[in-house]
Amino acid sequence: MEEVEWTRSPKPEELRVGLISWAGSYLTFEAYKNTVTATAKGLGRRQTWEILVSNEHDAQAVVRLRGLQGLYLLCEADGSLCYGRPRTSHHGCFLLRFHRNGKWTLQCVISGRYLESDGEDVFCNSRVLSAYHMWTPRPALHVHVILYSPVNHCYARADPTMGRVWVDAPVPCLEECGFLLHFQDGCYHLETSAHFFLSHLDRLVPQPSTQTAFHMQVRPGGLVALSDGEGGMLYPQGSRLLLGLGSNPHRGEEWFVLQRCPTWVSLRSKTRKFLSIIYDVEVCAASEHITPMSLFQFECDDESPTLQLRAANGCYLAQRHHRTVVANGHPMEADTFFRVHWNCGRIILQSPNGRFLGIIDNGLLMANATIPGPSEEFGIRLANRPFLVLRGRHGYVGTSSEHDLMKCNMDQPDCIHLLPCRQGIYHFQAQGGAFWSITSFGTFRPWGKFALNFCIELHGSNLLTVLAPNGFYMRSDRSGTLLADSEEITKDCIWEF
């Protein structure tokens, strides 16, 4: 496969963090009294802050902290904190310093006082730095991530056969490029898609332990570096770029861009042939087996029903002359945007000229039909996702030792293993090997004996809905219980994955 540059500008969700005080609680916006506290024990929407950088230099930056509600953290003259809009150019600005232990300090630019917490309240009173002023940043993006090395222009890739992680993937289309980033007791554990953990010995091990716990340094812009807390940094080494601990990284080799795991899909025609790129740019339904040229990155804006499909050659599918569709488009071209229609887990694509994409007699992809038929429907399957990790409006989907029902407000998620049975239809398998079961009340348990059908439809680059076996959409409930009782798609039915 030809090497292509796969970098992009960070998305807003990749610049957001939670800030943990010395007491282990999160900086929190309290909506009912328009103030800020540090009492929450988990990372939710009110504990998520976007770091807006106006000036960055080496180990410090001038920043503002903006919540998901669009308002800012503001320090007043008396040292109190509130939540609102800046009144002057420096109001709400903090000098952010990065410390070697991975902690942050935030110093009010106007008063020179540090942001601190007493374990409950938050204020800016002291100009003398102490441990009470230290905050631990925790990336707020979804835990299913990829790691990109700007120095080597490649992505980290787990190798379960060798029991190692290499930084050698130019395109992150393989499931082995995805990792789960678990946060526990102030440290991070990096889990592969095959459910092994990277250890301090540079090998993959089956269980998390103190030997798989890494400290993380975080910079605005999505940059992270992992260390063992004893001077060792994690960076690519040797001619094969083995990801391992060392003490002498060069040119910033220890820094990675932390991004959400992208969505790659395969598309299958009614003749059960996979859409593939042939002769560099032509798109044809010719292959009975999936190859790297049969994979497409699913890029969809959740605010609009249009989709872009990026091929492994780095270009986008685009409609060209005589209604042909080829893989030579560029990101901002209007001809690369296709309207999406779903039909029972199958996808229909409509070109900018209003015609529908379909396979003609010679197998080529064309935008011919004015009315979609069987030749214009494509089976779609997640290509780099052997499992789902779902996050809704109230937290992750997972299990709790205190409840026998599936919950949707967890700080740590469970993996839902996907067993494809038909295009767009999957069986959900719990971590213990049993299947998901559904009760007559629309709730779920993770120990069913029989496989049930769940229909998945994509509604954004990393967003989906799930139609449950009872015919209702799965949604998150404020009570924390996962339910399938919605006839229509609402905000609570949209799941980040």
Coordinates of C-alpha atoms in Angstrom, one line a residue:
M1 CA 0.0 0.0 0.0
E2 CA 1.4 3.4 -0.9
E3 CA 2.2 5.6 2.1
V4 CA -0.1 8.6 2.5
E5 CA -0.1 11.4 5.0
W6 CA -3.1 10.7 7.2
T7 CA -2.9 13.6 9.7
R8 CA -5.6 16.1 10.2
S9 CA -6.4 19.0 12.5
P10 CA -7.5 17.9 16.0
K11 CA -11.3 17.9 16.5
P12 CA -12.7 19.9 19.4
E13 CA -13.5 16.8 21.5
E14 CA -9.8 15.8 21.2
L15 CA -8.8 19.1 23.0
R16 CA -11.0 18.6 26.0
V17 CA -9.9 17.4 29.4
G18 CA -11.1 16.8 32.9
L19 CA -9.1 18.4 35.7
I20 CA -8.6 16.3 38.8
S21 CA -7.6 18.0 42.1
W22 CA -5.2 16.8 44.7
A23 CA -8.2 15.3 46.5
G24 CA -9.2 13.2 43.5
S25 CA -12.3 15.2 42.6
Y26 CA -13.0 16.9 39.3
L27 CA -13.4 20.6 38.5
T28 CA -17.1 20.9 37.9
F29 CA -19.5 23.5 36.6
E30 CA -22.6 23.7 38.9
A31 CA -25.4 24.9 36.6
Y32 CA -28.0 25.6 39.3
K33 CA -25.8 28.3 41.0
N34 CA -23.6 29.3 38.1
T35 CA -20.4 28.5 40.0
V36 CA -17.5 26.0 40.0
T37 CA -16.7 23.3 42.6
A38 CA -14.4 20.2 42.8
T39 CA -16.8 17.6 44.3
A40 CA -17.5 15.2 41.4
K41 CA -15.8 11.8 41.5
G42 CA -16.3 11.0 37.8
L43 CA -15.8 12.7 34.4
G44 CA -19.0 13.8 32.8
R45 CA -20.2 16.7 30.7
R46 CA -20.1 19.2 33.5
Q47 CA -16.5 18.1 34.3
T48 CA -15.3 18.5 30.7
W49 CA -13.3 21.6 29.7
E50 CA -11.9 22.7 26.3
I51 CA -8.5 24.2 26.6
L52 CA -8.3 27.3 24.3
V53 CA -4.7 28.3 23.7
S54 CA -3.8 31.9 22.8
N55 CA 0.0 31.6 23.3
E56 CA 2.2 28.5 24.0
H57 CA 5.9 28.3 24.6
D58 CA 7.8 25.3 25.9
A59 CA 6.5 24.3 29.3
Q60 CA 3.7 26.9 29.6
A61 CA 0.8 28.4 27.7
V62 CA -1.8 31.2 28.1
V63 CA -5.2 29.5 28.0
R64 CA -8.9 29.9 28.7
L65 CA -11.1 27.1 29.9
R66 CA -14.5 26.7 28.2
G67 CA -17.2 24.3 29.3
L68 CA -19.5 22.3 27.0
Q69 CA -22.2 24.9 27.6
G70 CA -20.0 27.5 25.9
L71 CA -19.2 29.6 29.0
Y72 CA -15.8 30.2 30.5
L73 CA -14.1 29.7 33.9
L74 CA -13.6 33.2 35.3
C75 CA -11.5 34.4 38.2
E76 CA -12.9 37.5 40.0
A77 CA -11.0 40.2 42.0
D78 CA -11.8 38.6 45.4
G79 CA -10.4 35.3 44.3
S80 CA -13.8 33.6 43.7
L81 CA -14.6 31.7 40.6
C82 CA -17.7 31.9 38.4
Y83 CA -18.9 30.7 35.0
G84 CA -19.7 33.2 32.3
R85 CA -18.3 35.3 29.4
P86 CA -15.1 37.3 29.7
R87 CA -15.5 41.1 30.2
T88 CA -12.0 42.1 29.1
S89 CA -9.2 40.6 26.9
H90 CA -7.4 39.1 29.9
H91 CA -10.5 38.1 32.0
G92 CA -10.6 34.4 32.3
C93 CA -7.0 33.9 31.1
F94 CA -4.7 31.6 33.0
L95 CA -1.0 30.8 32.7
L96 CA -0.9 27.1 32.3
R97 CA 2.4 25.4 33.4
F98 CA 3.2 21.8 32.6
H99 CA 5.2 20.0 35.4
R100 CA 7.4 17.0 34.9
N101 CA 5.2 14.8 37.0
G102 CA 2.4 15.3 34.5
K103 CA 0.5 17.8 36.7
W104 CA -0.8 21.2 35.6
T105 CA -1.0 24.5 37.5
L106 CA -3.3 27.4 36.4
Q107 CA -2.3 30.9 37.4
C108 CA -4.7 33.8 36.9
V109 CA -3.1 36.2 34.5
I110 CA -4.7 39.3 36.1
S111 CA -4.1 38.5 39.8
G112 CA -1.2 36.1 39.7
R113 CA -3.0 33.7 42.1
Y114 CA -3.2 30.0 41.5
L115 CA -6.3 27.9 40.9
E116 CA -6.8 25.6 43.9
S117 CA -9.3 23.4 45.7
D118 CA -9.9 22.5 49.3
G119 CA -11.5 19.3 48.2
E120 CA -14.9 20.9 47.6
D121 CA -14.7 24.6 46.8
V122 CA -12.5 26.2 44.1
F123 CA -10.8 29.6 44.3
C124 CA -7.7 31.6 43.5
N125 CA -6.2 33.0 46.7
S126 CA -2.5 32.2 46.9
R127 CA 0.5 33.4 44.9
V128 CA 2.7 30.8 46.6
L129 CA 2.8 27.5 44.7
S130 CA 1.9 24.3 46.7
A131 CA 0.5 20.8 46.2
Y132 CA -3.0 22.1 46.5
H133 CA -2.6 24.0 43.2
M134 CA -1.7 20.8 41.2
W135 CA -4.3 19.5 38.8
T136 CA -4.1 16.2 36.9
P137 CA -5.4 16.5 33.3
R138 CA -7.4 13.6 32.0
P139 CA -8.3 13.5 28.2
A140 CA -12.0 13.6 27.8
L141 CA -12.2 12.0 24.4
H142 CA -13.7 8.5 24.0
V143 CA -11.5 5.8 25.4
H144 CA -11.1 3.9 22.0
V145 CA -8.2 5.8 20.5
I146 CA -5.3 5.7 18.0
L147 CA -1.8 7.0 18.7
Y148 CA 0.0 8.9 15.9
S149 CA 3.7 9.7 16.0
P150 CA 4.4 13.1 14.3
V151 CA 8.1 12.4 14.2
N152 CA 7.8 9.0 12.4
H153 CA 4.5 9.8 10.5
C154 CA 3.0 6.5 11.5
Y155 CA 0.5 5.0 13.9
A156 CA 1.0 2.6 16.7
R157 CA 0.0 -1.0 15.8
A158 CA -0.3 -4.0 18.2
D159 CA 1.2 -7.2 17.0
P160 CA -0.5 -10.0 19.1
T161 CA 1.7 -12.7 17.4
M162 CA 4.9 -11.1 18.5
G163 CA 3.4 -9.7 21.7
R164 CA 4.7 -6.2 20.8
V165 CA 3.5 -2.8 19.7
W166 CA 5.2 -1.2 16.6
V167 CA 4.8 2.4 15.4
D168 CA 4.8 1.5 11.7
A169 CA 1.3 1.8 10.3
P170 CA 1.0 4.7 7.7
V171 CA -2.8 4.3 7.6
P172 CA -4.9 3.5 10.7
C173 CA -7.3 1.2 8.9
L174 CA -6.5 -2.0 10.9
E175 CA -8.2 -3.0 14.1
E176 CA -4.8 -3.5 15.6
C177 CA -4.3 0.3 15.4
G178 CA -7.0 0.8 18.0
F179 CA -6.4 0.9 21.7
L180 CA -8.5 1.3 24.8
L181 CA -7.1 3.9 27.2
H182 CA -8.1 2.9 30.7
F183 CA -7.8 5.5 33.5
Q184 CA -7.4 4.0 37.0
D185 CA -5.9 5.4 40.2
G186 CA -4.3 8.3 38.4
C187 CA -2.5 6.1 35.8
Y188 CA -3.3 4.8 32.3
H189 CA -3.4 1.2 31.0
L190 CA -3.2 0.7 27.2
E191 CA -5.3 -2.2 26.0
T192 CA -5.1 -3.6 22.5
S193 CA -8.0 -4.7 20.3
A194 CA -7.1 -8.3 21.2
H195 CA -7.4 -7.4 24.9
F196 CA -3.7 -7.5 25.9
F197 CA -2.0 -4.7 27.9
L198 CA 1.3 -3.0 27.1
S199 CA 3.7 -3.5 30.0
H200 CA 6.9 -1.8 31.2
L201 CA 8.8 -4.7 29.7
D202 CA 7.8 -3.6 26.2
R203 CA 5.6 -6.7 25.8
L204 CA 1.9 -7.4 25.8
V205 CA 0.5 -9.2 28.8
P206 CA -3.0 -10.6 29.4
Q207 CA -3.9 -8.7 32.6
P208 CA -3.5 -5.1 33.9
S209 CA -1.2 -4.6 36.8
T210 CA 1.3 -2.1 38.2
Q211 CA 3.6 -3.1 35.4
T212 CA 1.0 -1.9 32.8
A213 CA 0.3 1.4 34.6
F214 CA 1.7 4.5 32.8
H215 CA 1.8 8.2 33.8
M216 CA 0.6 10.6 31.2
Q217 CA 1.8 14.1 30.3
V218 CA -0.8 16.1 28.4
R219 CA -0.4 19.1 26.2
P220 CA -3.1 21.2 24.5
G221 CA -3.7 20.1 21.0
G222 CA -4.1 16.4 21.8
L223 CA -0.4 15.7 22.4
V224 CA 0.4 13.0 25.1
A225 CA 3.5 11.3 26.4
L226 CA 3.5 8.1 28.5
S227 CA 6.1 7.3 31.2
D228 CA 6.7 4.7 33.9
G229 CA 7.1 7.5 36.6
E230 CA 10.7 6.5 37.2
G231 CA 12.4 8.4 34.3
G232 CA 11.5 6.0 31.5
M233 CA 9.5 7.4 28.5
L234 CA 7.5 5.4 26.0
Y235 CA 8.7 6.0 22.4
P236 CA 9.5 4.2 19.1
Q237 CA 13.0 2.6 19.1
G238 CA 15.2 0.7 16.7
S239 CA 14.9 0.2 12.9
R240 CA 11.5 -1.5 13.4
L241 CA 10.1 1.3 15.6
L242 CA 9.3 -0.9 18.6
L243 CA 7.2 1.0 21.2
G244 CA 9.1 0.6 24.4
L245 CA 10.5 2.4 27.5
G246 CA 13.7 4.3 27.2
S247 CA 15.5 7.3 28.7
N248 CA 16.8 9.1 25.6
P249 CA 14.1 10.1 23.2
H250 CA 15.2 12.4 20.3
R251 CA 13.4 15.3 18.6
G252 CA 10.2 14.8 20.6
E253 CA 9.8 11.1 19.8
E254 CA 8.0 10.5 23.1
W255 CA 5.0 12.7 22.0
F256 CA 2.0 11.2 20.3
V257 CA -1.2 12.8 19.0
L258 CA -4.1 11.1 20.8
Q259 CA -7.1 10.8 18.4
R260 CA -10.4 9.0 18.4
C261 CA -10.3 5.7 16.7
P262 CA -11.6 6.3 13.1
T263 CA -14.4 4.2 11.6
W264 CA -13.5 2.0 8.6
V265 CA -16.1 0.1 6.8
S266 CA -16.5 -2.4 3.9
L267 CA -19.3 -2.1 1.4
R268 CA -20.8 -5.1 -0.4
S269 CA -23.0 -5.2 -3.5
K270 CA -26.1 -7.4 -4.0
T271 CA -23.8 -9.8 -5.8
R272 CA -21.8 -10.2 -2.5
K273 CA -18.7 -8.5 -4.0
F274 CA -16.8 -5.9 -2.0
L275 CA -16.3 -2.5 -3.4
S276 CA -12.6 -2.1 -4.0
I277 CA -10.1 0.3 -5.6
I278 CA -8.5 -1.1 -8.8
Y279 CA -6.0 0.6 -11.2
D280 CA -5.3 3.2 -8.5
V281 CA -8.6 5.1 -8.7
E282 CA -11.4 3.0 -10.3
V283 CA -14.1 1.7 -7.9
C284 CA -15.4 -1.7 -8.7
A285 CA -17.4 -4.5 -7.1
A286 CA -15.0 -7.3 -8.0
S287 CA -13.5 -8.9 -4.9
E288 CA -15.0 -11.7 -2.9
H289 CA -12.6 -11.1 -0.1
I290 CA -11.7 -8.0 1.9
T291 CA -8.3 -6.4 1.1
P292 CA -6.8 -3.1 2.2
M293 CA -8.2 -1.5 -0.9
S294 CA -11.7 -2.7 0.1
L295 CA -11.7 -0.5 3.2
F296 CA -13.1 3.0 3.4
Q297 CA -13.0 5.6 6.2
F298 CA -16.5 6.7 7.1
E299 CA -16.4 10.5 7.6
C300 CA -19.8 11.9 8.3
D301 CA -20.8 15.2 10.0
D302 CA -23.4 14.5 12.6
E303 CA -25.0 17.9 11.8
S304 CA -25.8 16.9 8.2
P305 CA -26.8 13.7 6.4
T306 CA -23.8 13.8 4.0
L307 CA -21.0 11.3 3.9
Q308 CA -17.4 11.2 2.6
L309 CA -15.7 7.9 2.0
R310 CA -11.9 8.0 2.1
A311 CA -10.1 5.1 0.4
A312 CA -6.8 3.7 1.7
N313 CA -5.0 5.6 -1.1
G314 CA -5.7 8.8 0.8
C315 CA -8.3 10.1 -1.7
Y316 CA -12.1 10.4 -1.4
L317 CA -14.7 8.8 -3.6
A318 CA -16.0 11.5 -6.0
Q319 CA -18.5 11.6 -8.8
R320 CA -16.8 12.6 -12.1
H321 CA -17.7 12.8 -15.8
H322 CA -20.3 10.5 -17.2
R323 CA -21.5 9.8 -13.7
T324 CA -18.5 7.6 -12.9
V325 CA -17.4 7.4 -9.3
V326 CA -13.6 7.2 -8.7
A327 CA -11.2 7.5 -5.8
N328 CA -9.3 10.7 -6.6
G329 CA -11.3 13.4 -4.7
H330 CA -10.0 15.9 -2.2
P331 CA -11.5 16.8 1.2
M332 CA -13.3 20.0 0.3
E333 CA -14.6 19.0 -3.1
A334 CA -18.4 19.2 -3.4
D335 CA -18.4 16.0 -5.6
T336 CA -17.1 14.0 -2.6
F337 CA -20.2 14.5 -0.5
F338 CA -22.9 11.9 -0.7
R339 CA -26.3 11.9 0.9
V340 CA -26.9 8.9 3.2
H341 CA -30.1 6.8 3.3
W342 CA -30.5 3.8 5.5
N343 CA -32.7 0.8 4.9
C344 CA -32.7 -1.9 7.6
G345 CA -28.9 -1.8 8.2
R346 CA -28.1 -1.3 4.5
I347 CA -26.9 1.9 3.0
I348 CA -28.0 3.9 0.0
L349 CA -25.7 6.7 -1.3
Q350 CA -27.0 9.7 -3.4
S351 CA -24.6 11.8 -5.4
P352 CA -24.6 15.6 -5.6
N353 CA -26.5 15.4 -8.9
G354 CA -29.4 13.6 -7.2
R355 CA -28.7 10.2 -8.7
F356 CA -28.0 7.1 -6.7
L357 CA -24.8 5.1 -6.7
G358 CA -25.0 1.6 -8.0
I359 CA -23.1 -1.2 -9.7
I360 CA -23.5 -1.5 -13.5
D361 CA -23.0 -4.7 -15.5
N362 CA -19.2 -4.4 -15.8
G363 CA -18.9 -4.0 -12.0
L364 CA -18.0 -0.3 -11.9
L365 CA -19.6 2.1 -9.5
M366 CA -21.8 4.7 -11.2
A367 CA -24.3 7.4 -10.2
N368 CA -27.0 6.3 -12.6
A369 CA -30.3 5.5 -10.9
T370 CA -33.0 8.2 -10.3
I371 CA -34.9 5.7 -8.0
P372 CA -32.8 3.3 -5.8
G373 CA -33.3 -0.4 -6.2
P374 CA -31.4 -3.5 -5.1
S375 CA -28.4 -2.6 -7.1
E376 CA -28.2 0.7 -5.2
E377 CA -28.2 -0.9 -1.8
F378 CA -24.9 -1.8 -0.1
G379 CA -24.3 -4.0 2.8
I380 CA -22.1 -2.2 5.3
R381 CA -19.9 -3.7 8.0
L382 CA -17.5 -2.2 10.5
A383 CA -14.1 -3.3 9.3
N384 CA -11.8 -2.2 12.2
R385 CA -14.2 -2.7 15.2
P386 CA -14.3 -6.3 16.6
F387 CA -16.1 -4.7 19.6
L388 CA -18.0 -1.5 20.5
V389 CA -17.5 0.8 23.4
L390 CA -20.6 2.9 23.7
R391 CA -20.8 6.3 25.4
G392 CA -24.0 8.2 25.8
R393 CA -25.2 11.5 27.4
H394 CA -24.7 10.1 30.9
G395 CA -21.6 8.0 30.6
Y396 CA -20.4 4.6 29.2
V397 CA -22.4 1.5 28.8
G398 CA -21.2 -1.2 31.2
T399 CA -22.0 -3.4 34.2
S400 CA -21.9 -2.7 37.9
S401 CA -21.4 -5.1 40.7
E402 CA -24.3 -3.4 42.5
H403 CA -26.8 -3.9 39.7
D404 CA -27.8 -6.9 37.5
L405 CA -29.0 -4.6 34.6
M406 CA -26.8 -3.0 32.0
K407 CA -26.0 0.6 33.0
C408 CA -25.3 3.7 30.8
N409 CA -23.7 6.0 33.4
M410 CA -20.4 4.2 34.0
D411 CA -17.0 5.9 34.2
Q412 CA -15.3 2.8 32.9
P413 CA -16.9 0.9 29.9
D414 CA -17.5 -2.7 29.0
C415 CA -16.6 -4.0 25.6
I416 CA -19.5 -5.3 23.5
H417 CA -18.1 -7.9 21.2
L418 CA -19.7 -7.9 17.7
L419 CA -20.7 -11.1 16.0
P420 CA -21.8 -10.2 12.5
C421 CA -24.7 -12.3 11.2
R422 CA -26.1 -10.2 8.3
Q423 CA -25.2 -6.8 6.8
G424 CA -25.9 -4.2 9.5
I425 CA -27.1 -6.9 11.9
Y426 CA -24.9 -8.0 14.8
H427 CA -25.1 -10.2 17.9
F428 CA -24.0 -8.5 21.1
Q429 CA -21.7 -10.6 23.2
A430 CA -20.7 -9.6 26.8
Q431 CA -17.2 -9.8 28.1
G432 CA -17.8 -13.1 29.8
G433 CA -18.9 -14.8 26.6
A434 CA -22.6 -14.7 27.2
F435 CA -25.0 -12.8 25.0
W436 CA -27.0 -9.7 25.7
S437 CA -30.6 -10.5 26.7
I438 CA -33.5 -8.1 26.8
T439 CA -36.4 -8.1 29.4
S440 CA -40.0 -7.3 28.8
F441 CA -39.3 -3.8 30.3
G442 CA -36.7 -3.0 27.6
T443 CA -33.8 -3.4 29.9
F444 CA -30.7 -5.5 29.3
R445 CA -28.8 -8.2 31.1
P446 CA -25.3 -9.5 30.0
W447 CA -25.8 -13.2 30.6
G448 CA -28.2 -14.4 27.9
K449 CA -27.9 -17.9 26.4
F450 CA -29.2 -17.1 22.9
A451 CA -27.9 -14.6 20.4
L452 CA -30.3 -11.7 19.6
N453 CA -30.3 -9.4 16.5
F454 CA -29.2 -5.8 16.9
C455 CA -29.3 -3.4 14.0
I456 CA -26.6 -0.8 13.8
E457 CA -26.8 2.4 11.8
L458 CA -24.1 5.0 11.6
H459 CA -25.1 8.7 12.1
G460 CA -21.6 10.3 12.2
S461 CA -18.0 9.5 11.9
N462 CA -18.1 8.0 15.4
L463 CA -21.8 8.0 16.2
L464 CA -24.4 5.3 15.8
T465 CA -27.9 4.1 16.8
V466 CA -28.9 0.6 17.9
L467 CA -32.3 -0.9 17.0
A468 CA -32.9 -3.5 19.7
P469 CA -34.5 -6.9 19.2
N470 CA -37.8 -5.6 20.6
G471 CA -38.1 -3.0 17.7
F472 CA -37.2 0.0 19.8
Y473 CA -34.1 2.2 19.8
M474 CA -31.6 1.8 22.6
R475 CA -31.2 4.9 24.7
S476 CA -29.5 6.3 27.8
D477 CA -31.8 7.2 30.7
R478 CA -31.1 9.8 33.3
S479 CA -31.6 7.1 36.0
G480 CA -28.5 5.3 34.6
T481 CA -30.3 2.3 33.3
L482 CA -29.9 1.3 29.7
L483 CA -33.3 1.1 27.9
A484 CA -34.7 0.1 24.6
D485 CA -38.1 1.9 24.5
S486 CA -37.8 4.8 22.0
E487 CA -39.8 4.7 18.8
E488 CA -37.9 7.6 17.3
I489 CA -34.2 8.6 17.2
T490 CA -33.7 11.2 19.9
K491 CA -30.4 12.7 21.4
D492 CA -30.5 9.9 24.0
C493 CA -30.4 7.3 21.2
I494 CA -27.2 8.6 19.7
W495 CA -24.1 6.7 20.9
E496 CA -20.5 7.6 20.5
F497 CA -18.3 4.6 19.7

